[in-house]
Amino acid sequence: MSQNYVEKLAPDIQNSFDGVICFGGVDWWYHNRGHYDLQMMREFSEKVPVLYVNSIGMRPPNIVEGAMFFTRIRRKLKSLGHGLVNVRSNFSVFSPVTIPGGGKSKFGIWMAKVTLSFQVRWAAKKCGITRPLVWVACPPGASIVEDFRATRIIYQRTDRFEDFKGVDKQKIIDFDVKLKQVSDAVLFCSRELFVAEKDQNRNSQFIDHGVDFEKFEAAALAAESDSIQPVDMKGIASPRIGFIGGIDIHTFDPELFLKVVQLLPEFQFVMIGACSLDENWCPYENVHFLGQKPYEEVPSYMAACDILIMPWNKSDWIRACNPVKMKEYLAIGKPIVSTYFPEVEYFKDHILVATEAEEFATALRDSLSNLPDPKHQRERVRQDTWAAKANEVWKAVT
């Protein structure tokens, strides 16, 4: 970091940390870049250097996953091939070699910890970070969080990772307990989790998700005025029901979704995102799988839909979630139908909530004849930008 850059920082920041090491919950190279940790680090990099460490993994890939097993292996190897990359000014991304889940034997656990610590310290040095703020969004980061002489440790508790399918539940709980003990602050973006766990750390903060409001509003206005839409959407008739996000068993409710599709054969369902369900789980011709799209293109796909949906399951994971896409949907200004989860209570004036397939289908039909005011929806989240949320976090942790 240059001397001129240091001089621009407030004196208390100069004497505190000179950069951020973030143990991310996702991988920069293949996950959606709308996630909380990535967005916060993007904003923090306007102030100090950031080293984003791609997810070190909470579970080893399992061959019983079939095709998904090979997909996970292939994309992780591709990520590892990038090594350390400066992806933008003051923002570097690092893919360390790790043992997902940390290994099982004592030697394996020790070796995983030592090699990971060495790699991250090397990458931090390359980035000029010697007095870091260490940010942990991936619980296994707890194993080495104290290896960096951190001026501050921040734990991002955005999900109940112990409920994630395939993880060692007790190991993740142990990581969570340790992180709450050693962290200077714990950040929650779910009110459900915050209320349940805020007393487990002396400085618990509720700061929920932001939204790239200008990008999503611009895409919506462009679609309204010029009928601009992605090429692969043009052949899909209206009404289009859009779901944008990972189609995964720990969040998505395939049984509910398939029943809704059967009830609405005249509707076209557009699915944008990676899918980890069985290959032939959905045989219906009015469901269109367009795959995962770059984050920059997501707003235009949302804007090309007539209604946006969140067909979540009823798991403990969902009860504790606060999906980023909820505010993105609102910024687009289209009708929204969702299953129930606690966080939706705070947006119920703008979102129709359904519990069963028949109710969900009825809500979709009703949405077409009772369109909400898009300006009213956008105003609900206009001030919730990622820059505003990052400023809240900055004040809370510095």
GROMACS .gro file of C-alpha atoms in nm:
model
  398
    1MET     CA    1   0.000   0.000   0.000
    2SER     CA    2   0.147   0.338  -0.101
    3GLN     CA    3   0.236   0.608   0.153
    4ASN     CA    4  -0.002   0.850  -0.023
    5TYR     CA    5  -0.286   0.604   0.019
    6VAL     CA    6  -0.208   0.559   0.388
    7GLU     CA    7  -0.213   0.936   0.441
    8LYS     CA    8  -0.570   0.950   0.311
    9LEU     CA    9  -0.692   0.720   0.587
   10ALA     CA   10  -0.817   0.848   0.920
   11PRO     CA   11  -0.543   0.837   1.192
   12ASP     CA   12  -0.722   0.571   1.396
   13ILE     CA   13  -0.740   0.345   1.092
   14GLN     CA   14  -0.371   0.401   1.011
   15ASN     CA   15  -0.279   0.288   1.363
   16SER     CA   16  -0.518  -0.008   1.351
   17PHE     CA   17  -0.533  -0.235   1.046
   18ASP     CA   18  -0.371  -0.191   0.708
   19GLY     CA   19  -0.594  -0.430   0.518
   20VAL     CA   20  -0.857  -0.703   0.539
   21ILE     CA   21  -0.816  -1.079   0.507
   22CYS     CA   22  -1.159  -1.225   0.435
   23PHE     CA   23  -1.222  -1.600   0.457
   24GLY     CA   24  -1.509  -1.598   0.212
   25GLY     CA   25  -1.817  -1.815   0.216
   26VAL     CA   26  -1.816  -1.852  -0.162
   27ASP     CA   27  -1.571  -1.873  -0.451
   28TRP     CA   28  -1.515  -1.560  -0.658
   29TRP     CA   29  -1.458  -1.760  -0.975
   30TYR     CA   30  -1.783  -1.957  -0.989
   31HIS     CA   31  -2.038  -1.827  -0.739
   32ASN     CA   32  -2.278  -1.537  -0.778
   33ARG     CA   33  -2.105  -1.214  -0.677
   34GLY     CA   34  -2.405  -1.070  -0.499
   35HIS     CA   35  -2.315  -1.242  -0.170
   36TYR     CA   36  -2.279  -1.041   0.152
   37ASP     CA   37  -1.906  -1.099   0.202
   38LEU     CA   38  -1.812  -1.023  -0.159
   39GLN     CA   39  -2.017  -0.706  -0.161
   40MET     CA   40  -1.878  -0.588   0.172
   41MET     CA   41  -1.523  -0.654   0.058
   42ARG     CA   42  -1.586  -0.467  -0.267
   43GLU     CA   43  -1.689  -0.164  -0.061
   44PHE     CA   44  -1.408  -0.204   0.196
   45SER     CA   45  -1.152  -0.210  -0.086
   46GLU     CA   46  -1.235   0.156  -0.143
   47LYS     CA   47  -1.066   0.222   0.194
   48VAL     CA   48  -0.800  -0.047   0.248
   49PRO     CA   49  -0.647  -0.340   0.058
   50VAL     CA   50  -0.858  -0.656   0.067
   51LEU     CA   51  -0.746  -1.017   0.030
   52TYR     CA   52  -1.049  -1.235  -0.039
   53VAL     CA   53  -0.974  -1.601   0.031
   54ASN     CA   54  -1.208  -1.821  -0.171
   55SER     CA   55  -1.417  -2.063   0.035
   56ILE     CA   56  -1.195  -2.320   0.203
   57GLY     CA   57  -1.487  -2.561   0.210
   58MET     CA   58  -1.704  -2.713   0.480
   59ARG     CA   59  -1.757  -3.057   0.332
   60PRO     CA   60  -1.560  -3.286   0.102
   61PRO     CA   61  -1.722  -3.366  -0.234
   62ASN     CA   62  -1.903  -3.700  -0.229
   63ILE     CA   63  -1.914  -3.928  -0.531
   64VAL     CA   64  -2.275  -4.026  -0.449
   65GLU     CA   65  -2.368  -3.679  -0.578
   66GLY     CA   66  -2.321  -3.816  -0.928
   67ALA     CA   67  -2.262  -3.552  -1.194
   68MET     CA   68  -2.248  -3.277  -0.930
   69PHE     CA   69  -1.945  -3.448  -0.773
   70PHE     CA   70  -1.747  -3.404  -1.094
   71THR     CA   71  -1.879  -3.050  -1.138
   72ARG     CA   72  -1.753  -2.955  -0.790
   73ILE     CA   73  -1.412  -3.111  -0.854
   74ARG     CA   74  -1.377  -2.949  -1.196
   75ARG     CA   75  -1.470  -2.598  -1.088
   76LYS     CA   76  -1.254  -2.611  -0.773
   77LEU     CA   77  -0.949  -2.724  -0.974
   78LYS     CA   78  -1.014  -2.439  -1.216
   79SER     CA   79  -1.035  -2.196  -0.925
   80LEU     CA   80  -0.708  -2.326  -0.779
   81GLY     CA   81  -0.543  -2.260  -1.113
   82HIS     CA   82  -0.595  -1.886  -1.066
   83GLY     CA   83  -0.383  -1.870  -0.749
   84LEU     CA   84  -0.352  -1.508  -0.631
   85VAL     CA   85  -0.509  -1.250  -0.863
   86ASN     CA   86  -0.560  -0.877  -0.831
   87VAL     CA   87  -0.911  -0.852  -0.978
   88ARG     CA   88  -0.954  -0.477  -0.928
   89SER     CA   89  -0.781  -0.190  -0.755
   90ASN     CA   90  -0.705  -0.283  -0.394
   91PHE     CA   91  -0.893  -0.615  -0.421
   92SER     CA   92  -0.710  -0.947  -0.457
   93VAL     CA   93  -0.861  -1.296  -0.470
   94PHE     CA   94  -0.673  -1.606  -0.356
   95SER     CA   95  -0.755  -1.974  -0.408
   96PRO     CA   96  -0.552  -2.176  -0.155
   97VAL     CA   97  -0.501  -2.552  -0.173
   98THR     CA   98  -0.713  -2.698   0.107
   99ILE     CA   99  -0.870  -3.016   0.238
  100PRO     CA  100  -1.247  -2.947   0.231
  101GLY     CA  101  -1.392  -3.004   0.575
  102GLY     CA  102  -1.042  -3.000   0.729
  103GLY     CA  103  -0.970  -3.370   0.710
  104LYS     CA  104  -1.063  -3.647   0.956
  105SER     CA  105  -0.742  -3.777   1.113
  106LYS     CA  106  -0.548  -3.568   1.365
  107PHE     CA  107  -0.257  -3.550   1.125
  108GLY     CA  108  -0.485  -3.447   0.839
  109ILE     CA  109  -0.643  -3.173   1.048
  110TRP     CA  110  -0.301  -3.047   1.159
  111MET     CA  111  -0.163  -3.055   0.804
  112ALA     CA  112  -0.467  -2.874   0.665
  113LYS     CA  113  -0.432  -2.601   0.926
  114VAL     CA  114  -0.057  -2.549   0.881
  115THR     CA  115  -0.064  -2.542   0.501
  116LEU     CA  116  -0.366  -2.311   0.486
  117SER     CA  117  -0.217  -2.070   0.737
  118PHE     CA  118   0.112  -2.055   0.547
  119GLN     CA  119  -0.058  -1.993   0.212
  120VAL     CA  120  -0.282  -1.715   0.339
  121ARG     CA  121   0.002  -1.541   0.527
  122TRP     CA  122   0.209  -1.555   0.206
  123ALA     CA  123  -0.078  -1.405   0.002
  124ALA     CA  124  -0.141  -1.133   0.261
  125LYS     CA  125   0.227  -1.036   0.250
  126LYS     CA  126   0.207  -1.012  -0.130
  127CYS     CA  127  -0.085  -0.772  -0.086
  128GLY     CA  128   0.106  -0.558   0.164
  129ILE     CA  129  -0.120  -0.656   0.454
  130THR     CA  130   0.073  -0.694   0.780
  131ARG     CA  131  -0.179  -0.577   1.041
  132PRO     CA  132  -0.505  -0.724   0.916
  133LEU     CA  133  -0.864  -0.710   1.014
  134VAL     CA  134  -0.961  -1.077   0.974
  135TRP     CA  135  -1.316  -1.135   0.850
  136VAL     CA  136  -1.455  -1.490   0.865
  137ALA     CA  137  -1.759  -1.584   0.658
  138CYS     CA  138  -1.667  -1.954   0.627
  139PRO     CA  139  -1.670  -2.127   0.971
  140PRO     CA  140  -1.362  -2.351   0.913
  141GLY     CA  141  -1.162  -2.028   0.905
  142ALA     CA  142  -1.184  -2.054   1.284
  143SER     CA  143  -0.902  -2.309   1.276
  144ILE     CA  144  -0.642  -2.047   1.180
  145VAL     CA  145  -0.813  -1.717   1.262
  146GLU     CA  146  -0.564  -1.645   1.541
  147ASP     CA  147  -0.256  -1.704   1.324
  148PHE     CA  148  -0.247  -1.354   1.174
  149ARG     CA  149  -0.190  -1.114   1.465
  150ALA     CA  150  -0.520  -0.958   1.369
  151THR     CA  151  -0.603  -0.615   1.505
  152ARG     CA  152  -0.970  -0.717   1.484
  153ILE     CA  153  -1.161  -1.038   1.414
  154ILE     CA  154  -1.506  -1.014   1.258
  155TYR     CA  155  -1.738  -1.313   1.226
  156GLN     CA  156  -2.006  -1.296   0.959
  157ARG     CA  157  -2.290  -1.518   1.082
  158THR     CA  158  -2.526  -1.499   0.784
  159ASP     CA  159  -2.654  -1.860   0.778
  160ARG     CA  160  -2.688  -2.169   0.993
  161PHE     CA  161  -2.402  -2.351   0.823
  162GLU     CA  162  -2.435  -2.639   1.068
  163ASP     CA  163  -2.760  -2.722   0.885
  164PHE     CA  164  -2.591  -2.733   0.545
  165LYS     CA  165  -2.632  -3.073   0.381
  166GLY     CA  166  -2.328  -3.298   0.404
  167VAL     CA  167  -2.128  -3.108   0.667
  168ASP     CA  168  -1.999  -3.243   0.997
  169LYS     CA  169  -2.263  -3.069   1.208
  170GLN     CA  170  -2.075  -3.082   1.539
  171LYS     CA  171  -1.753  -2.958   1.382
  172ILE     CA  172  -1.931  -2.653   1.234
  173ILE     CA  173  -2.100  -2.585   1.568
  174ASP     CA  174  -1.759  -2.596   1.738
  175PHE     CA  175  -1.621  -2.349   1.483
  176ASP     CA  176  -1.919  -2.122   1.542
  177VAL     CA  177  -1.871  -2.128   1.919
  178LYS     CA  178  -1.500  -2.047   1.887
  179LEU     CA  179  -1.559  -1.762   1.645
  180LYS     CA  180  -1.814  -1.603   1.877
  181GLN     CA  181  -1.564  -1.629   2.160
  182VAL     CA  182  -1.265  -1.473   1.983
  183SER     CA  183  -1.435  -1.219   1.758
  184ASP     CA  184  -1.449  -0.848   1.830
  185ALA     CA  185  -1.787  -0.836   1.657
  186VAL     CA  186  -2.039  -1.079   1.509
  187LEU     CA  187  -2.242  -0.955   1.214
  188PHE     CA  188  -2.591  -1.093   1.154
  189CYS     CA  189  -2.807  -1.023   0.850
  190SER     CA  190  -3.101  -1.235   0.968
  191ARG     CA  191  -3.319  -1.105   1.248
  192GLU     CA  192  -3.410  -1.462   1.339
  193LEU     CA  193  -3.046  -1.552   1.402
  194PHE     CA  194  -2.966  -1.219   1.566
  195VAL     CA  195  -3.244  -1.252   1.824
  196ALA     CA  196  -3.151  -1.613   1.899
  197GLU     CA  197  -2.774  -1.564   1.926
  198LYS     CA  198  -2.694  -1.198   1.998
  199ASP     CA  199  -2.597  -1.272   2.360
  200GLN     CA  200  -2.324  -1.513   2.248
  201ASN     CA  201  -2.085  -1.228   2.167
  202ARG     CA  202  -2.025  -0.899   2.347
  203ASN     CA  203  -2.061  -0.699   2.024
  204SER     CA  204  -2.333  -0.856   1.810
  205GLN     CA  205  -2.462  -0.635   1.529
  206PHE     CA  206  -2.762  -0.672   1.299
  207ILE     CA  207  -2.677  -0.526   0.957
  208ASP     CA  208  -2.876  -0.691   0.682
  209HIS     CA  209  -2.816  -0.730   0.309
  210GLY     CA  210  -2.782  -0.443   0.070
  211VAL     CA  211  -2.863  -0.421  -0.300
  212ASP     CA  212  -2.689  -0.280  -0.607
  213PHE     CA  213  -2.993  -0.059  -0.644
  214GLU     CA  214  -2.884   0.151  -0.940
  215LYS     CA  215  -2.799  -0.154  -1.151
  216PHE     CA  216  -3.132  -0.325  -1.089
  217GLU     CA  217  -3.340  -0.011  -1.131
  218ALA     CA  218  -3.159   0.074  -1.455
  219ALA     CA  219  -3.228  -0.274  -1.596
  220ALA     CA  220  -3.595  -0.247  -1.504
  221LEU     CA  221  -3.638   0.097  -1.659
  222ALA     CA  222  -3.457  -0.013  -1.975
  223ALA     CA  223  -3.688  -0.313  -2.010
  224GLU     CA  224  -3.996  -0.096  -1.956
  225SER     CA  225  -3.898   0.168  -2.210
  226ASP     CA  226  -3.720  -0.028  -2.483
  227SER     CA  227  -3.840  -0.386  -2.434
  228ILE     CA  228  -3.473  -0.485  -2.408
  229GLN     CA  229  -3.426  -0.845  -2.299
  230PRO     CA  230  -3.161  -1.118  -2.307
  231VAL     CA  231  -3.138  -1.313  -2.631
  232ASP     CA  232  -3.223  -1.648  -2.470
  233MET     CA  233  -3.542  -1.501  -2.322
  234LYS     CA  234  -3.688  -1.379  -2.650
  235GLY     CA  235  -3.831  -1.715  -2.752
  236ILE     CA  236  -4.007  -1.769  -2.419
  237ALA     CA  237  -4.371  -1.660  -2.418
  238SER     CA  238  -4.540  -1.461  -2.142
  239PRO     CA  239  -4.639  -1.477  -1.868
  240ARG     CA  240  -4.287  -1.556  -1.747
  241ILE     CA  241  -4.234  -1.663  -1.389
  242GLY     CA  242  -3.871  -1.612  -1.290
  243PHE     CA  243  -3.655  -1.772  -1.025
  244ILE     CA  244  -3.300  -1.644  -0.995
  245GLY     CA  245  -3.057  -1.825  -0.767
  246GLY     CA  246  -2.914  -2.163  -0.677
  247ILE     CA  247  -3.156  -2.452  -0.726
  248ASP     CA  248  -3.035  -2.654  -0.428
  249ILE     CA  249  -3.208  -2.904  -0.200
  250HIS     CA  250  -3.116  -2.714   0.120
  251THR     CA  251  -3.310  -2.406   0.002
  252PHE     CA  252  -3.537  -2.485  -0.291
  253ASP     CA  253  -3.862  -2.685  -0.261
  254PRO     CA  254  -3.880  -2.900  -0.578
  255GLU     CA  255  -4.200  -3.078  -0.474
  256LEU     CA  256  -4.387  -2.751  -0.426
  257PHE     CA  257  -4.244  -2.607  -0.745
  258LEU     CA  258  -4.345  -2.906  -0.959
  259LYS     CA  259  -4.701  -2.892  -0.824
  260VAL     CA  260  -4.723  -2.523  -0.911
  261VAL     CA  261  -4.593  -2.592  -1.262
  262GLN     CA  262  -4.860  -2.860  -1.308
  263LEU     CA  263  -5.132  -2.620  -1.192
  264LEU     CA  264  -5.021  -2.348  -1.434
  265PRO     CA  265  -4.944  -2.508  -1.773
  266GLU     CA  266  -5.012  -2.175  -1.948
  267PHE     CA  267  -4.730  -2.004  -1.755
  268GLN     CA  268  -4.363  -2.023  -1.853
  269PHE     CA  269  -4.113  -2.074  -1.570
  270VAL     CA  270  -3.764  -1.934  -1.624
  271MET     CA  271  -3.487  -2.070  -1.399
  272ILE     CA  272  -3.164  -1.871  -1.379
  273GLY     CA  273  -2.889  -2.030  -1.170
  274ALA     CA  274  -2.684  -2.341  -1.107
  275CYS     CA  275  -2.880  -2.656  -1.022
  276SER     CA  276  -2.758  -2.935  -0.793
  277LEU     CA  277  -3.076  -3.144  -0.806
  278ASP     CA  278  -3.100  -3.473  -0.998
  279GLU     CA  279  -3.065  -3.421  -1.372
  280ASN     CA  280  -3.421  -3.525  -1.461
  281TRP     CA  281  -3.601  -3.378  -1.161
  282CYS     CA  282  -3.824  -3.151  -1.374
  283PRO     CA  283  -3.968  -3.295  -1.700
  284TYR     CA  284  -4.210  -3.014  -1.789
  285GLU     CA  285  -4.177  -2.826  -2.119
  286ASN     CA  286  -4.294  -2.496  -1.970
  287VAL     CA  287  -3.988  -2.485  -1.743
  288HIS     CA  288  -3.680  -2.329  -1.902
  289PHE     CA  289  -3.337  -2.379  -1.743
  290LEU     CA  290  -3.104  -2.105  -1.869
  291GLY     CA  291  -2.817  -2.181  -1.632
  292GLN     CA  292  -2.602  -1.957  -1.419
  293LYS     CA  293  -2.543  -1.605  -1.549
  294PRO     CA  294  -2.273  -1.348  -1.469
  295TYR     CA  295  -2.380  -1.118  -1.187
  296GLU     CA  296  -2.374  -0.818  -1.422
  297GLU     CA  297  -2.641  -0.982  -1.641
  298VAL     CA  298  -2.875  -1.091  -1.360
  299PRO     CA  299  -3.073  -0.762  -1.345
  300SER     CA  300  -3.171  -0.787  -1.713
  301TYR     CA  301  -3.299  -1.143  -1.665
  302MET     CA  302  -3.507  -1.040  -1.365
  303ALA     CA  303  -3.646  -0.744  -1.560
  304ALA     CA  304  -3.750  -0.973  -1.848
  305CYS     CA  305  -3.981  -1.173  -1.618
  306ASP     CA  306  -4.341  -1.087  -1.534
  307ILE     CA  307  -4.337  -1.229  -1.180
  308LEU     CA  308  -4.047  -1.328  -0.955
  309ILE     CA  309  -4.069  -1.616  -0.708
  310MET     CA  310  -3.899  -1.762  -0.400
  311PRO     CA  311  -4.026  -2.122  -0.356
  312TRP     CA  312  -3.830  -2.206  -0.041
  313ASN     CA  313  -3.858  -2.523   0.165
  314LYS     CA  314  -3.940  -2.530   0.538
  315SER     CA  315  -3.595  -2.615   0.675
  316ASP     CA  316  -3.412  -2.458   0.969
  317TRP     CA  317  -3.170  -2.314   0.714
  318ILE     CA  318  -3.452  -2.118   0.546
  319ARG     CA  319  -3.598  -2.004   0.878
  320ALA     CA  320  -3.268  -1.833   0.951
  321CYS     CA  321  -3.209  -1.693   0.602
  322ASN     CA  322  -3.234  -1.346   0.454
  323PRO     CA  323  -3.189  -1.392   0.078
  324VAL     CA  324  -3.011  -1.119  -0.115
  325LYS     CA  325  -3.249  -1.171  -0.405
  326MET     CA  326  -3.545  -1.039  -0.204
  327LYS     CA  327  -3.415  -0.682  -0.222
  328GLU     CA  328  -3.298  -0.734  -0.579
  329TYR     CA  329  -3.649  -0.844  -0.675
  330LEU     CA  330  -3.792  -0.533  -0.508
  331ALA     CA  331  -3.544  -0.308  -0.688
  332ILE     CA  332  -3.665  -0.455  -1.019
  333GLY     CA  333  -4.025  -0.370  -0.926
  334LYS     CA  334  -4.207  -0.685  -1.040
  335PRO     CA  335  -4.473  -0.884  -0.848
  336ILE     CA  336  -4.315  -1.125  -0.599
  337VAL     CA  337  -4.457  -1.449  -0.462
  338SER     CA  338  -4.277  -1.643  -0.189
  339THR     CA  339  -4.321  -1.918   0.061
  340TYR     CA  340  -4.299  -1.808   0.423
  341PHE     CA  341  -3.978  -1.741   0.613
  342PRO     CA  342  -3.944  -1.500   0.908
  343GLU     CA  343  -3.754  -1.226   0.723
  344VAL     CA  344  -4.035  -1.186   0.468
  345GLU     CA  345  -4.250  -1.038   0.747
  346TYR     CA  346  -4.061  -0.710   0.710
  347PHE     CA  347  -4.153  -0.685   0.341
  348LYS     CA  348  -4.506  -0.833   0.346
  349ASP     CA  349  -4.660  -0.515   0.203
  350HIS     CA  350  -4.471  -0.589  -0.118
  351ILE     CA  351  -4.461  -0.970  -0.133
  352LEU     CA  352  -4.743  -1.223  -0.159
  353VAL     CA  353  -4.682  -1.518   0.074
  354ALA     CA  354  -4.817  -1.868   0.007
  355THR     CA  355  -4.771  -2.191   0.198
  356GLU     CA  356  -4.907  -2.462  -0.032
  357ALA     CA  357  -4.895  -2.520  -0.409
  358GLU     CA  358  -5.258  -2.424  -0.474
  359GLU     CA  359  -5.219  -2.101  -0.278
  360PHE     CA  360  -4.893  -2.028  -0.460
  361ALA     CA  361  -5.056  -2.079  -0.801
  362THR     CA  362  -5.350  -1.857  -0.704
  363ALA     CA  363  -5.110  -1.584  -0.593
  364LEU     CA  364  -4.934  -1.600  -0.930
  365ARG     CA  365  -5.261  -1.562  -1.117
  366ASP     CA  366  -5.370  -1.277  -0.893
  367SER     CA  367  -5.039  -1.099  -0.942
  368LEU     CA  368  -5.102  -1.062  -1.315
  369SER     CA  369  -5.434  -0.886  -1.261
  370ASN     CA  370  -5.323  -0.677  -0.961
  371LEU     CA  371  -4.982  -0.543  -1.054
  372PRO     CA  372  -4.798  -0.356  -0.779
  373ASP     CA  373  -4.663  -0.006  -0.831
  374PRO     CA  374  -4.297  -0.066  -0.926
  375LYS     CA  375  -4.196   0.277  -0.796
  376HIS     CA  376  -4.341   0.193  -0.455
  377GLN     CA  377  -4.146  -0.134  -0.443
  378ARG     CA  378  -3.821   0.033  -0.543
  379GLU     CA  379  -3.858   0.304  -0.283
  380ARG     CA  380  -3.872   0.034  -0.017
  381VAL     CA  381  -3.507  -0.057  -0.084
  382ARG     CA  382  -3.368   0.258  -0.249
  383GLN     CA  383  -3.162   0.349   0.058
  384ASP     CA  384  -3.040  -0.007   0.120
  385THR     CA  385  -2.739   0.010  -0.108
  386TRP     CA  386  -2.430  -0.200  -0.042
  387ALA     CA  387  -2.235   0.121   0.009
  388ALA     CA  388  -2.473   0.225   0.286
  389LYS     CA  389  -2.456  -0.117   0.450
  390ALA     CA  390  -2.077  -0.125   0.428
  391ASN     CA  391  -2.062   0.215   0.599
  392GLU     CA  392  -2.270   0.073   0.883
  393VAL     CA  393  -2.030  -0.220   0.916
  394TRP     CA  394  -1.726   0.006   0.894
  395LYS     CA  395  -1.853   0.214   1.185
  396ALA     CA  396  -1.931  -0.099   1.383
  397VAL     CA  397  -1.590  -0.262   1.341
  398THR     CA  398  -1.343   0.028   1.335
   0.00000   0.00000   0.00000
